[in-house]
Each structure stands twice: as C-alpha cells, then as structure tokens.
PDB file of C-alpha atoms in Angstrom:
ATOM      1  CA  VAL A 158      -3.300   9.483 -10.410  1.00 73.00           C
ATOM      2  CA  ALA A 159      -4.557   9.355 -13.992  1.00 71.00           C
ATOM      3  CA  ASN A 160      -4.229   7.183 -17.067  1.00 73.00           C
ATOM      4  CA  ALA A 161      -5.874   6.766 -20.450  1.00 69.00           C
ATOM      5  CA  SER A 162      -5.723   3.056 -21.189  1.00 65.00           C
ATOM      6  CA  LEU A 163      -9.472   2.495 -21.405  1.00 68.00           C
ATOM      7  CA  LEU A 164     -11.602   2.018 -24.493  1.00 72.00           C
ATOM      8  CA  ASP A 165     -14.443   4.507 -24.019  1.00 83.00           C
ATOM      9  CA  GLU A 166     -16.333   6.467 -21.397  1.00 88.00           C
ATOM     10  CA  ALA A 167     -18.878   3.717 -20.704  1.00 90.00           C
ATOM     11  CA  THR A 168     -16.108   1.159 -20.152  1.00 88.00           C
ATOM     12  CA  ALA A 169     -14.357   3.629 -17.860  1.00 88.00           C
ATOM     13  CA  ALA A 170     -17.628   3.951 -15.904  1.00 94.00           C
ATOM     14  CA  ALA A 171     -17.699   0.190 -15.403  1.00 93.00           C
ATOM     15  CA  GLU A 172     -14.075   0.290 -14.237  1.00 90.00           C
ATOM     16  CA  ALA A 173     -14.966   3.053 -11.782  1.00 92.00           C
ATOM     17  CA  MET A 174     -17.869   1.006 -10.434  1.00 95.00           C
ATOM     18  CA  THR A 175     -15.678  -2.049  -9.886  1.00 91.00           C
ATOM     19  CA  LEU A 176     -12.897   0.063  -8.328  1.00 87.00           C
ATOM     20  CA  LEU A 177     -15.388   1.537  -5.846  1.00 90.00           C
ATOM     21  CA  HIS A 178     -16.799  -1.929  -5.173  1.00 90.00           C
ATOM     22  CA  ARG A 179     -13.343  -3.354  -4.408  1.00 86.00           C
ATOM     23  CA  SER A 180     -12.473  -0.306  -2.278  1.00 83.00           C
ATOM     24  CA  ARG A 181     -15.753  -0.066  -0.370  1.00 76.00           C
ATOM     25  CA  THR A 182     -15.729   0.248   3.391  1.00 68.00           C
ATOM     26  CA  ARG A 183     -19.063  -1.543   3.845  1.00 59.00           C
ATOM     27  CA  LYS A 184     -18.141  -5.164   3.272  1.00 60.00           C
ATOM     28  CA  GLY A 185     -19.714  -7.175   6.060  1.00 54.00           C
ATOM     29  CA  PRO A 186     -22.600  -9.553   5.316  1.00 55.00           C
ATOM     30  CA  GLU A 187     -24.855  -7.561   7.640  1.00 51.00           C
ATOM     31  CA  GLN A 188     -24.273  -4.456   5.541  1.00 53.00           C
ATOM     32  CA  GLY A 189     -24.530  -6.003   2.097  1.00 59.00           C
ATOM     33  CA  ALA A 190     -23.055  -3.071   0.186  1.00 69.00           C
ATOM     34  CA  SER A 191     -23.950  -4.412  -3.217  1.00 90.00           C
ATOM     35  CA  VAL A 192     -25.935  -1.461  -4.630  1.00 94.00           C
ATOM     36  CA  PHE A 193     -24.439   1.094  -7.008  1.00 96.00           C
ATOM     37  CA  LEU A 194     -26.502   4.251  -7.459  1.00 97.00           C
ATOM     38  CA  VAL A 195     -26.373   5.970 -10.844  1.00 98.00           C
ATOM     39  CA  SER A 196     -27.641   9.478 -11.497  1.00 98.00           C
ATOM     40  CA  HIS A 197     -30.669   9.709 -13.780  1.00 97.00           C
ATOM     41  CA  GLY A 198     -28.604  12.197 -15.824  1.00 96.00           C
ATOM     42  CA  THR A 199     -26.083   9.537 -16.859  1.00 97.00           C
ATOM     43  CA  PHE A 200     -25.803   8.766 -20.571  1.00 95.00           C
ATOM     44  CA  PRO A 201     -27.993   5.765 -21.550  1.00 96.00           C
ATOM     45  CA  HIS A 202     -25.120   3.860 -23.201  1.00 94.00           C
ATOM     46  CA  THR A 203     -23.074   4.228 -19.996  1.00 95.00           C
ATOM     47  CA  LEU A 204     -25.957   2.831 -17.960  1.00 97.00           C
ATOM     48  CA  ASP A 205     -26.225  -0.147 -20.338  1.00 97.00           C
ATOM     49  CA  VAL A 206     -22.528  -1.017 -19.911  1.00 96.00           C
ATOM     50  CA  LEU A 207     -22.758  -0.602 -16.123  1.00 97.00           C
ATOM     51  CA  GLN A 208     -25.693  -2.997 -15.936  1.00 97.00           C
ATOM     52  CA  SER A 209     -23.912  -5.568 -18.115  1.00 96.00           C
ATOM     53  CA  ARG A 210     -20.738  -5.398 -16.033  1.00 94.00           C
ATOM     54  CA  ALA A 211     -22.629  -5.413 -12.705  1.00 96.00           C
ATOM     55  CA  GLU A 212     -24.717  -8.545 -13.307  1.00 94.00           C
ATOM     56  CA  PRO A 213     -21.988 -11.204 -12.968  1.00 92.00           C
ATOM     57  CA  LEU A 214     -20.602  -9.398  -9.906  1.00 91.00           C
ATOM     58  CA  ASP A 215     -23.984  -9.446  -8.115  1.00 91.00           C
ATOM     59  CA  ILE A 216     -24.041  -5.653  -8.041  1.00 94.00           C
ATOM     60  CA  GLU A 217     -27.458  -4.045  -8.292  1.00 95.00           C
ATOM     61  CA  VAL A 218     -27.474  -0.842 -10.361  1.00 97.00           C
ATOM     62  CA  ARG A 219     -30.180   1.622  -9.315  1.00 97.00           C
ATOM     63  CA  VAL A 220     -30.962   4.836 -11.180  1.00 98.00           C
ATOM     64  CA  CYS A 221     -31.685   7.749  -8.840  1.00 97.00           C
ATOM     65  CA  ASP A 222     -32.019  11.492  -8.493  1.00 96.00           C
ATOM     66  CA  PRO A 223     -28.745  12.303  -6.710  1.00 95.00           C
ATOM     67  CA  GLY A 224     -30.260  15.335  -4.984  1.00 93.00           C
ATOM     68  CA  THR A 225     -32.770  13.176  -3.119  1.00 95.00           C
ATOM     69  CA  ALA A 226     -30.889   9.863  -2.999  1.00 95.00           C
ATOM     70  CA  THR A 227     -30.660   8.003   0.283  1.00 93.00           C
ATOM     71  CA  PHE A 228     -27.518   6.083   1.115  1.00 94.00           C
ATOM     72  CA  GLY A 229     -28.613   3.010   3.023  1.00 91.00           C
ATOM     73  CA  PRO A 230     -26.197   0.343   4.255  1.00 90.00           C
ATOM     74  CA  GLU A 231     -26.598  -1.604   0.991  1.00 91.00           C
ATOM     75  CA  VAL A 232     -25.096   1.253  -1.090  1.00 93.00           C
ATOM     76  CA  PHE A 233     -21.347   1.265  -1.751  1.00 93.00           C
ATOM     77  CA  GLY A 234     -21.059   3.756  -4.595  1.00 95.00           C
ATOM     78  CA  LEU A 235     -22.602   6.582  -6.558  1.00 97.00           C
ATOM     79  CA  LEU A 236     -22.024   7.677 -10.154  1.00 98.00           C
ATOM     80  CA  LEU A 237     -22.673  11.284 -11.160  1.00 98.00           C
ATOM     81  CA  GLN A 238     -22.602  12.753 -14.689  1.00 97.00           C
ATOM     82  CA  TYR A 239     -21.086  16.278 -14.963  1.00 95.00           C
ATOM     83  CA  PRO A 240     -22.419  17.883 -17.148  1.00 94.00           C
ATOM     84  CA  ASP A 241     -25.290  15.436 -17.393  1.00 94.00           C
ATOM     85  CA  GLN A 242     -27.019  14.078 -20.510  1.00 93.00           C
ATOM     86  CA  TRP A 243     -29.168  17.224 -20.749  1.00 94.00           C
ATOM     87  CA  GLY A 244     -26.171  19.569 -20.411  1.00 92.00           C
ATOM     88  CA  THR A 245     -27.036  20.525 -16.833  1.00 94.00           C
ATOM     89  CA  VAL A 246     -24.101  21.656 -14.707  1.00 95.00           C
ATOM     90  CA  GLU A 247     -24.504  21.594 -10.929  1.00 94.00           C
ATOM     91  CA  ASP A 248     -22.030  21.836  -8.084  1.00 96.00           C
ATOM     92  CA  LEU A 249     -21.707  18.246  -6.856  1.00 96.00           C
ATOM     93  CA  SER A 250     -19.992  19.113  -3.557  1.00 97.00           C
ATOM     94  CA  ASP A 251     -23.075  18.673  -1.369  1.00 97.00           C
ATOM     95  CA  VAL A 252     -24.183  15.314  -2.774  1.00 97.00           C
ATOM     96  CA  ILE A 253     -20.581  14.017  -2.658  1.00 97.00           C
ATOM     97  CA  ALA A 254     -20.242  15.165   0.956  1.00 97.00           C
ATOM     98  CA  ARG A 255     -23.553  13.469   1.865  1.00 97.00           C
ATOM     99  CA  ALA A 256     -22.394  10.253   0.209  1.00 96.00           C
ATOM    100  CA  HIS A 257     -19.024  10.318   1.974  1.00 95.00           C
ATOM    101  CA  THR A 258     -20.719  10.946   5.337  1.00 95.00           C
ATOM    102  CA  ALA A 259     -22.675   7.730   4.736  1.00 93.00           C
ATOM    103  CA  GLY A 260     -19.505   5.807   3.762  1.00 92.00           C
ATOM    104  CA  VAL A 261     -20.382   5.793   0.048  1.00 94.00           C
ATOM    105  CA  LEU A 262     -17.650   6.339  -2.562  1.00 94.00           C
ATOM    106  CA  VAL A 263     -18.329   8.571  -5.578  1.00 97.00           C
ATOM    107  CA  ALA A 264     -17.293   8.464  -9.239  1.00 97.00           C
ATOM    108  CA  VAL A 265     -17.935  11.308 -11.673  1.00 97.00           C
ATOM    109  CA  ALA A 266     -18.243  11.014 -15.447  1.00 96.00           C
ATOM    110  CA  THR A 267     -17.156  14.258 -17.035  1.00 94.00           C
ATOM    111  CA  ASP A 268     -16.167  16.073 -20.198  1.00 89.00           C
ATOM    112  CA  LEU A 269     -12.506  17.136 -20.376  1.00 86.00           C
ATOM    113  CA  LEU A 270     -13.274  20.130 -22.564  1.00 87.00           C
ATOM    114  CA  ALA A 271     -16.005  21.301 -20.175  1.00 90.00           C
ATOM    115  CA  LEU A 272     -13.497  21.081 -17.328  1.00 90.00           C
ATOM    116  CA  THR A 273     -11.494  23.895 -18.898  1.00 90.00           C
ATOM    117  CA  LEU A 274     -14.292  26.130 -17.548  1.00 94.00           C
ATOM    118  CA  LEU A 275     -15.928  24.099 -14.765  1.00 95.00           C
ATOM    119  CA  LYS A 276     -14.813  23.199 -11.263  1.00 96.00           C
ATOM    120  CA  ALA A 277     -12.949  19.885 -11.285  1.00 95.00           C
ATOM    121  CA  PRO A 278     -14.800  16.917  -9.731  1.00 96.00           C
ATOM    122  CA  GLY A 279     -11.734  16.130  -7.617  1.00 94.00           C
ATOM    123  CA  GLU A 280     -12.046  19.562  -6.014  1.00 95.00           C
ATOM    124  CA  MET A 281     -15.623  18.635  -5.100  1.00 97.00           C
ATOM    125  CA  GLY A 282     -14.463  15.433  -3.399  1.00 96.00           C
ATOM    126  CA  ALA A 283     -14.911  12.782  -6.116  1.00 96.00           C
ATOM    127  CA  ASP A 284     -13.041   9.524  -5.492  1.00 94.00           C
ATOM    128  CA  ALA A 285     -12.739   8.642  -9.192  1.00 94.00           C
ATOM    129  CA  VAL A 286     -13.222  10.727 -12.339  1.00 94.00           C
ATOM    130  CA  PHE A 287     -13.405   9.500 -15.916  1.00 92.00           C
ATOM    131  CA  GLY A 288     -14.520  10.604 -19.334  1.00 89.00           C
ATOM    132  CA  ASN A 289     -13.836  10.839 -23.024  1.00 82.00           C
ATOM    133  CA  SER A 290     -10.748  12.454 -24.572  1.00 75.00           C
ATOM    134  CA  GLN A 291     -11.943  12.495 -28.189  1.00 73.00           C
ATOM    135  CA  ARG A 292     -13.097  16.078 -27.709  1.00 71.00           C
ATOM    136  CA  PHE A 293      -9.410  17.040 -27.777  1.00 72.00           C
ATOM    137  CA  GLY A 294      -8.883  15.494 -31.190  1.00 68.00           C
ATOM    138  CA  VAL A 295      -7.750  12.026 -30.138  1.00 64.00           C
ATOM    139  CA  PRO A 296      -8.887  10.088 -33.214  1.00 64.00           C
ATOM    140  CA  LEU A 297     -11.050   6.988 -33.220  1.00 64.00           C
ATOM    141  CA  GLY A 298      -8.967   3.857 -32.773  1.00 62.00           C
ATOM    142  CA  TYR A 299      -6.148   5.652 -30.949  1.00 58.00           C
ATOM    143  CA  GLY A 300      -6.289   3.571 -27.783  1.00 52.00           C
ATOM    144  CA  GLY A 301      -9.813   2.404 -28.460  1.00 52.00           C
ATOM    145  CA  PRO A 302     -12.981   3.853 -29.903  1.00 58.00           C
ATOM    146  CA  HIS A 303     -12.738   7.068 -27.887  1.00 65.00           C
ATOM    147  CA  ALA A 304      -9.636   6.854 -25.644  1.00 73.00           C
ATOM    148  CA  ALA A 305     -11.227   7.415 -22.264  1.00 80.00           C
ATOM    149  CA  PHE A 306      -9.287   8.789 -19.309  1.00 81.00           C
ATOM    150  CA  PHE A 307      -9.502   7.621 -15.704  1.00 82.00           C
ATOM    151  CA  ALA A 308      -8.275   9.386 -12.568  1.00 84.00           C
ATOM    152  CA  THR A 309      -8.507   8.416  -8.922  1.00 83.00           C
ATOM    153  CA  ARG A 310      -7.164   9.273  -5.500  1.00 81.00           C
ATOM    154  CA  HIS A 311      -3.698   7.981  -4.710  1.00 73.00           C
ATOM    155  CA  SER A 312      -5.203   5.768  -1.990  1.00 74.00           C
ATOM    156  CA  PHE A 313      -7.049   3.785  -4.706  1.00 72.00           C
ATOM    157  CA  VAL A 314      -4.136   3.522  -7.146  1.00 72.00           C
ATOM    158  CA  ARG A 315      -3.678  -0.236  -6.599  1.00 63.00           C
ATOM    159  CA  GLN A 316      -7.295  -0.768  -7.672  1.00 68.00           C
ATOM    160  CA  ALA A 317      -7.065   1.472 -10.751  1.00 69.00           C
ATOM    161  CA  PRO A 318      -7.467  -0.074 -14.209  1.00 67.00           C
ATOM    162  CA  GLY A 319      -4.608  -0.087 -16.678  1.00 62.00           C
ATOM    163  CA  ARG A 320      -0.865  -0.270 -16.405  1.00 55.00           C
ATOM    164  CA  ILE A 321       0.192   2.450 -13.984  1.00 55.00           C
ATOM    165  CA  ILE A 322       1.885   0.296 -11.369  1.00 52.00           C
ATOM    166  CA  GLY A 323       5.525  -0.516 -11.943  1.00 54.00           C
ATOM    167  CA  VAL A 324       9.140   0.297 -11.274  1.00 57.00           C
ATOM    168  CA  SER A 325       9.685   2.880 -14.022  1.00 66.00           C
ATOM    169  CA  VAL A 326      10.646   6.449 -13.168  1.00 72.00           C
ATOM    170  CA  ASP A 327       9.744   9.486 -15.257  1.00 73.00           C
ATOM    171  CA  ALA A 328      11.990  12.455 -16.167  1.00 80.00           C
ATOM    172  CA  ARG A 329      11.108  14.177 -12.892  1.00 83.00           C
ATOM    173  CA  GLY A 330      12.180  11.273 -10.723  1.00 79.00           C
TER     174      GLY A 330
END
C-alpha cells in the first residue's frame, strides 16, 4: 500500500520509525524495544529529523553499520538507505533477513529513479519503503517541499501515515 501525502523524505523517515515502533512485536517491559538503529549511510538531514521526532517518544536512535549490527532485545527497528549517502548500492536481503529473524522491523529510504534499475526494497523483505518523488519532476510545493512517497505492507496499513483509510472505491472496484 502506498501514498504520497508526506512533506519530504526525512519526514517520511520519521513516519516510518513511528510506524515500526507502533507495530513492533517486542513490547513487554522486560524487552524494552525502544532503540531504532539507523544505517551510517543515511542522509544527515534524515538523521536529524529522526532524532528530533524520537526524543519525545523516548526512542533512542543509534547509528550503526548494518552489516555488523546486532539486534538485541531493545531494538525494534532498523532504517537502511538504498542507495546510501555515498551512492553505494548493496543487496539488503541478508541484513533484512537477519533483522526479521531477531523480530526487528525494517524501513528502507530509497530513490524512485534508482529503483527503475535496482531491485525493489519490498522484494528484499522491507516492511516500509519511502523516499523523494521530486526526481520525477514533482515541483517544490506540490504536496510539500519534495512530495515524499511512503509504502508499507498491507498488514501495517492501519498504522500508515496519511489518508488512505476510508470507504471510497477506485475505478477497479
């Protein structure tokens, strides 16, 4: 399920973090589950927004190398950047599978134009995917500074940001 009612990629990242936090499986006091891991390849402005949004929710944001990250009982989510801030493209399937095995949900920040050539994060197991649509010519101010998109699994649709829940029916029923 996808929508594009967000302001920019960094805001969409914060929405992904809070969606994963609300949807986490590790909720008991003995497990904590209040740590959100963020790949060291994430854009700095995205990290800034995540930290601002996390503070009032008592979520600890930790920057990590996703290839060597450990998913202790305090971790509920992981954010990966694809391609990352240096333009590196790596198959995320293994790290996503490791996270899921540990009960950790995964969000991926991506570039829509890059996805015309790259494997989709959903095909690698991502629980939520978001990014910027300005690369397709959506002008500034058309839905926000950069008109971000947000997609998630159907099982998380009730936690998704925006107005996608309702009684309307499209042309295909």
